[in-house]
Amino acid sequence: MKPPPFEYFAPTTLDDALDYMADYGDEAKPLAGGQSLIPTMNFRLAQPEVLVDLNGLAELAYIRPAAGGGVSIGAMTRQRSVERSPLVAEQAPLIHETMPYIAHPQIRNRGTFGGNLAHTDPASELPAVATALNARFRAQSRSGQRWLTADEFFVDLFTTALEPEELLVEIVIPPLPAQTGYAFREISRRHGDYALVGVAATVTLDNNGRCEAARLVYLSVGDKPVEAVQATAALIGQKLTAEAIDDAAEIAAAQDIDPPGDIHASVTYRRHLAKVLAKQVLAKATARAKQE
Amino acid sequence: MSTRYFGQRIKRNEDVRMLTGQALHVDDVNFTDMLHVAFYRSRDAHGYIKDIDVSAAQEREGVVAVYTAEDLGDYWQPGPLLVPPPPTIEGLIFHQRTQVPLAKDKVRFVGEPIVMVVAESRYIAEDAVGDIWVEVEALPAVIDIEQALNEDMPTIHDDLDSNMAAHVVQKKGNYEAAVQQADLVIKRKLKYDRGTAAAMENRGIVAQWDAKSQKLTVWDTTQAPIVIRNGLAAMLGLSEHQVRVIAPFIGGGFGPKIMMFYQEEVLLPWASMKLNRPLKWIEDRQENFFATTQERGQVHEAELALTNDGRILGLKHNFIHDGGAYIPYGLTIPLNSQANALGPYATPNYYSEFKVAFTNKPIVTPYRGAGRQHGVFVIERLLDLAAKQLDLSPIEIRRRNFIQPEAFPYNHEIIFQDFAPLVFDSGNYEPALDMAIEMIGYEQFIKEEQPRLRAEGKKVGIGVAAYVEGTGIGPYEGARITVEASGKVSVASGIGTQGQGHFTSFAQIVADQLGVDVRNVYLVTGDTDQFHWGAGTFASRGAVVAGNAIHSAAVEVRKKILKLASEKLEAAEEDLELADGQVRVKGVPETAIKLGSLAVMANPLRGAVRPGTEPGLEATSYFGPESGTTASGVHALIVEVDPETMKVEVKKYVVVHDCGKVINPLILDGQIHGGVAQGLGNAFYEQLHFDENGQLLNASFMDYLLPTALDVPRMEIGHVETLSPLNPLGIKGAGEAGAIPAAPVFVQAVENALGDDAPEILEIPLSPNRLFELVFGE
Ligand SMILES: Cc1cc2nc3c(=O)[nH]c(=O)nc-3n(C[C@H](O)[C@H](O)[C@H](O)COP(=O)(O)OP(=O)(O)OC[C@H]3O[C@@H](n4cnc5c(N)ncnc54)[C@H](O)[C@@H]3O)c2cc1C
């Protein structure tokens, strides 16, 4: 379990890092916290010829209020810093609530917010949560920058819309609309494991207490975050009673997702968990929306 | 003898070293001119090797040598049979097929080594492995153990007509006659699947041939350094004195580290001699999933015949044991299953038949419990089912069948893995059961808590299971104890140490005999240049066999001390006492001679050592028990099952354990904690998933789920002490006790939690996914 030989660069400015990315393109991989990349290299599943280490880029490690509200998080911010940030807790409470589900504290100390999203593991919590929150992603290369929505950013299994010479540099989480509640839950085998199924929800109520908008985004049921659009469509305009939520959960599990089966969870078990979790998060998000 | 230390919960002598990184492990051994080894391992589970091309690997810069089976010449030999089948079992069939150093014509499991690469670094060695091309004509893989024995399956060993490796029948009384009298016969099929021990430290070997001194030194993560030394000397044509095997600190053994010989153990010393350079191979975690032995696959067709009042009339089971691709360890595991299916119960009639199946999976050798789990699972499950049918409590049915204290020694009339008849030397089972019921709060749980929690919609359940553990088998161990001039006492023994606390419990035994501080007893173990007689650490035998040898050597040294001191002090031996590192006349402190000074007097620079005496205060003794001694116990636990997710949480876990006299309760608790963690892992987390082609689907800790510190519950531990009559210290082994009954007690509690519509659970391991399937259908 040793990686094959590779070249290693440790730039200290973003510009230098982007130069390396431009020069080596396809052959290079950026190294963030290394919690996913290094094991893949040791298993020889990834064999990049060049590593561009981003750990010297202090300019990419920050959490600050975003221009139009919400919060901006630099790609190299450690997961543990996000978890402990009062600003994140206030502006993006769903992210705050989800962070402890990611691995263990030791891993969150090294692993970065941007690295987790760029890795796009379908079993990762953050891509699903970022989707539910309409996060926006800033990609940068030597020739410029562009903004992507979550739908645009997450393309496929371990695949983002980033070009080989681009880096993810910043993620912006917009504020939740008024009268909006949120919740996250997952089932994993052991503490700290990747989820068998997980789901993030947001629910917005109108002034009559009916559902104005809702998002229900799953992890571990497909190649990327999977949004249960039919389930949430069924909720719009409804009073969110236990029955309404049960029905939506049923639709989500039966129609919106097409989960895989593996040694840890069969298709049937995953669907079952998807239903159980949907009920829980929709109920909790609704309760929170009512308190708003 | 005063017992200042024996029985005390004292901290471990070795912990400071281990916790501060001062304990030598194999990977700490480094030499400047050392080379590194990596293996090309078979990617196919079964097939003929058609071609091996190593030319690109040989040309890679930094590669020093590349070896295939051809290059080994006459050194290429199948490994020895570690434990032959018992000669006394009639009609026994056994086809000895043992592993080879490098696969030659055929590969038989994924991970079997085919090519050995030696290079300047492990990195380069692994790069070179990537350069190797092996063409294999794949054959269908034999994976399922029941199908393995079908006639139309391809044979794994071509010279046999089937995959049956062994067939054994053992009987006591007449089961068929017992059935005629039975009021109830419970028949079930029970399954147990494979796991891996997953020691924290993987295996590793450093071999150093020194041409100038003509000596081979091998650092090896083995549990049996002496046997390795003797075997290597024979294979390499060296004198035993030219070979030194050191088993330093080892991060967990659990059985798989006593497989003689692993392929790497044969290859590294040979290649070191050939290249005249030190070589290192450290198994990585991925290799460990293939290259280290595993255990636990068995399928039992079992039946239990009982009377209406729940008394066992007879037990019958027919089982298949998964032997893996080769069977170097003989029949130890299935013989243990056979013995342990009898449990602590008086079973007048017994019929037990098993077949061992070769499969295209990694080699099977004992792993903590070593087949005992299976036997215990079978009998405990059958008793649970019988109790339900007879409307008895699980506790009552066990109580009614326990062997009674006055019936010991109790002869089960079958042959055990140590070739001796299975005789339980001693035991007293009811006190342990009563203590466990008390500690878990059984009555209160059933009468109050469970109904209350059920009313709240909670699925909580309780389980209680009993077991025996055959421990402390022969042949023998030895020890040499020396009082040094400094007053420190050194103890040399041959058994290896993998975290059991030997440096403390053995020191306690010696300190009490010699009246010294336990911290002044210095143990050397697992170094064949220090002590070269003995068998090794396995089968919960360290404390029993080596402990008693050490005790006996300490008694001899004590005698020498008293004799010499009585001369020097001109006092009768009976009037002397040993305390505070001194020997003195009782009540006359001025007479004290430090043991160190006495040691110098015993090794004079002038004057003669008289005929018939020996210099120094030193003695060597051996202990060889006639047969093993039987430990026992009861586990009880309370679980809560989440009815929506089928996750199971252990709320309370109680172990009451009887291993005779306890040397150090702290160390014993640690043994039990670790065992229960492995037992629960086995019950609910750990499973090796092989696909139909013999590919392991979860060869990493991402997917092979060891319970972590966050998942293992706290345990409450109680002790009962029924002394063994088979050794002077009255002790029994404890190494495997925690792991053995965890599965049946867990299953019983889960069934109890699920209540009336619980499925019958007849398999291990479980998982939330599997429980979901059992409850709601697949
Ligand atoms: C035992 C264990 C358990 C884990 N459990 C979980 C879990 O439960 N949930 C979970 O979500 N994660 C889990 N992880 C993964 C962890 O969260 C990682 O930190 C994360 O997936 C990757 O972040 P990283 O900073 O370590 O990135 P790295 O491993 O350094 O990089 C990951 C990938 O992203 C690319 N990359 C990194 N940064 C950028 C960037 N700025 N721009 C473009 N590409 C970039 C890299 O080139 C690489 O391909 C676990 C990891 C371990 C070791």
Short mmCIF file of C-alpha atoms in Angstrom, two decimals, chain A residues 148-280:
data_model
loop_
_atom_site.label_atom_id
_atom_site.label_comp_id
_atom_site.label_asym_id
_atom_site.label_seq_id
_atom_site.Cartn_x
_atom_site.Cartn_y
_atom_site.Cartn_z
CA LEU A 148 -21.54 27.10 -10.39
CA THR A 149 -24.71 25.94 -8.71
CA ALA A 150 -24.74 22.67 -6.79
CA ASP A 151 -26.61 20.98 -9.62
CA GLU A 152 -23.96 22.10 -12.05
CA PHE A 153 -21.04 21.31 -9.75
CA PHE A 154 -21.88 17.68 -8.87
CA VAL A 155 -21.74 15.76 -12.13
CA ASP A 156 -21.33 12.09 -11.30
CA LEU A 157 -19.62 9.56 -9.05
CA PHE A 158 -16.42 11.30 -7.85
CA THR A 159 -16.79 13.79 -10.69
CA THR A 160 -17.34 17.54 -10.58
CA ALA A 161 -17.69 20.12 -13.33
CA LEU A 162 -14.21 21.46 -12.53
CA GLU A 163 -11.82 21.58 -15.49
CA PRO A 164 -8.42 19.93 -14.94
CA GLU A 165 -6.71 23.29 -14.46
CA GLU A 166 -9.40 24.68 -12.14
CA LEU A 167 -9.49 24.75 -8.37
CA LEU A 168 -12.51 25.06 -6.16
CA VAL A 169 -11.69 28.11 -4.09
CA GLU A 170 -14.85 29.16 -2.28
CA ILE A 171 -18.30 27.97 -1.37
CA VAL A 172 -21.11 30.40 -0.56
CA ILE A 173 -24.08 29.25 1.48
CA PRO A 174 -27.03 31.59 1.08
CA PRO A 175 -29.20 32.33 4.11
CA LEU A 176 -32.36 30.28 4.68
CA PRO A 177 -35.59 32.05 3.66
CA ALA A 178 -37.96 33.19 6.42
CA GLN A 179 -40.13 30.53 8.11
CA THR A 180 -37.81 27.80 7.03
CA GLY A 181 -36.85 24.79 9.09
CA TYR A 182 -34.10 22.28 8.39
CA ALA A 183 -32.92 18.87 9.51
CA PHE A 184 -30.33 16.23 8.75
CA ARG A 185 -30.22 12.54 9.69
CA GLU A 186 -28.36 9.50 8.61
CA ILE A 187 -27.98 5.84 9.46
CA SER A 188 -24.52 4.39 9.49
CA ARG A 189 -23.21 1.06 10.70
CA ARG A 190 -20.82 2.45 13.29
CA HIS A 191 -20.17 5.87 14.75
CA GLY A 192 -18.32 7.91 12.15
CA ASP A 193 -18.93 5.61 9.17
CA TYR A 194 -20.15 6.77 5.82
CA ALA A 195 -23.94 6.63 5.83
CA LEU A 196 -25.98 3.70 4.54
CA VAL A 197 -28.55 6.37 3.77
CA GLY A 198 -28.71 10.00 4.83
CA VAL A 199 -31.00 12.87 4.02
CA ALA A 200 -31.13 16.64 4.43
CA ALA A 201 -34.40 18.59 4.40
CA THR A 202 -35.53 22.19 4.38
CA VAL A 203 -39.16 23.21 4.70
CA THR A 204 -40.55 26.72 4.16
CA LEU A 205 -44.04 27.53 5.40
CA ASP A 206 -46.31 30.26 4.15
CA ASN A 207 -48.28 32.54 6.40
CA ASN A 208 -51.12 30.05 6.58
CA GLY A 209 -48.78 27.38 7.82
CA ARG A 210 -48.87 25.52 4.53
CA CYS A 211 -45.81 24.26 2.75
CA GLU A 212 -44.47 26.85 0.38
CA ALA A 213 -41.25 25.10 -0.54
CA ALA A 214 -39.37 22.01 0.50
CA ARG A 215 -36.11 20.28 -0.37
CA LEU A 216 -35.29 16.68 0.43
CA VAL A 217 -31.82 15.62 -0.70
CA TYR A 218 -30.38 12.14 -0.14
CA LEU A 219 -26.89 10.78 0.06
CA SER A 220 -25.76 7.19 -0.50
CA VAL A 221 -28.68 6.34 -2.79
CA GLY A 222 -27.16 7.18 -6.18
CA ASP A 223 -24.10 8.47 -8.01
CA LYS A 224 -24.42 11.96 -6.57
CA PRO A 225 -26.80 13.82 -4.27
CA VAL A 226 -30.34 12.74 -5.19
CA GLU A 227 -33.17 15.18 -4.73
CA ALA A 228 -36.63 13.76 -4.02
CA VAL A 229 -38.54 16.12 -6.29
CA GLN A 230 -41.78 14.18 -6.56
CA ALA A 231 -42.03 13.84 -2.81
CA THR A 232 -41.51 17.55 -2.20
CA ALA A 233 -43.85 18.50 -5.06
CA ALA A 234 -46.57 16.56 -3.25
CA LEU A 235 -46.04 18.70 -0.16
CA ILE A 236 -46.43 22.13 -1.76
CA GLY A 237 -49.56 23.87 -0.60
CA GLN A 238 -50.23 21.19 2.02
CA LYS A 239 -50.57 21.36 5.76
CA LEU A 240 -47.64 19.26 6.90
CA THR A 241 -49.54 16.74 8.98
CA ALA A 242 -48.07 13.39 9.93
CA GLU A 243 -50.07 11.79 7.12
CA ALA A 244 -48.82 14.26 4.53
CA ILE A 245 -45.28 13.63 5.65
CA ASP A 246 -45.76 9.86 5.59
CA ASP A 247 -47.09 10.06 2.06
CA ALA A 248 -44.19 12.19 0.92
CA ALA A 249 -41.71 9.84 2.56
CA GLU A 250 -43.36 6.94 0.77
CA ILE A 251 -43.07 8.72 -2.59
CA ALA A 252 -39.45 9.65 -1.92
CA ALA A 253 -38.48 6.08 -1.09
CA ALA A 254 -40.53 4.39 -3.80
CA GLN A 255 -40.28 6.81 -6.70
CA ASP A 256 -37.61 9.42 -6.30
CA ILE A 257 -34.67 7.22 -5.55
CA ASP A 258 -33.18 4.15 -7.15
CA PRO A 259 -30.69 3.09 -4.51
CA PRO A 260 -27.94 0.53 -5.03
CA GLY A 261 -27.56 -2.63 -2.96
CA ASP A 262 -24.24 -3.66 -1.49
CA ILE A 263 -22.81 -5.78 1.30
CA HIS A 264 -23.98 -3.34 3.97
CA ALA A 265 -27.50 -2.61 2.78
CA SER A 266 -29.80 -4.22 0.23
CA VAL A 267 -31.94 -2.12 -2.11
CA THR A 268 -35.01 -2.91 -0.02
CA TYR A 269 -33.34 -1.99 3.24
CA ARG A 270 -32.03 1.26 1.76
CA ARG A 271 -35.50 2.20 0.53
CA HIS A 272 -36.89 1.39 3.93
CA LEU A 273 -34.30 3.57 5.64
CA ALA A 274 -34.92 6.34 3.12
CA LYS A 275 -38.57 6.36 4.13
CA VAL A 276 -37.87 6.25 7.85
CA LEU A 277 -35.36 9.09 7.59
CA ALA A 278 -37.55 11.23 5.33
CA LYS A 279 -40.31 11.13 7.90
CA GLN A 280 -37.93 12.14 10.64
#
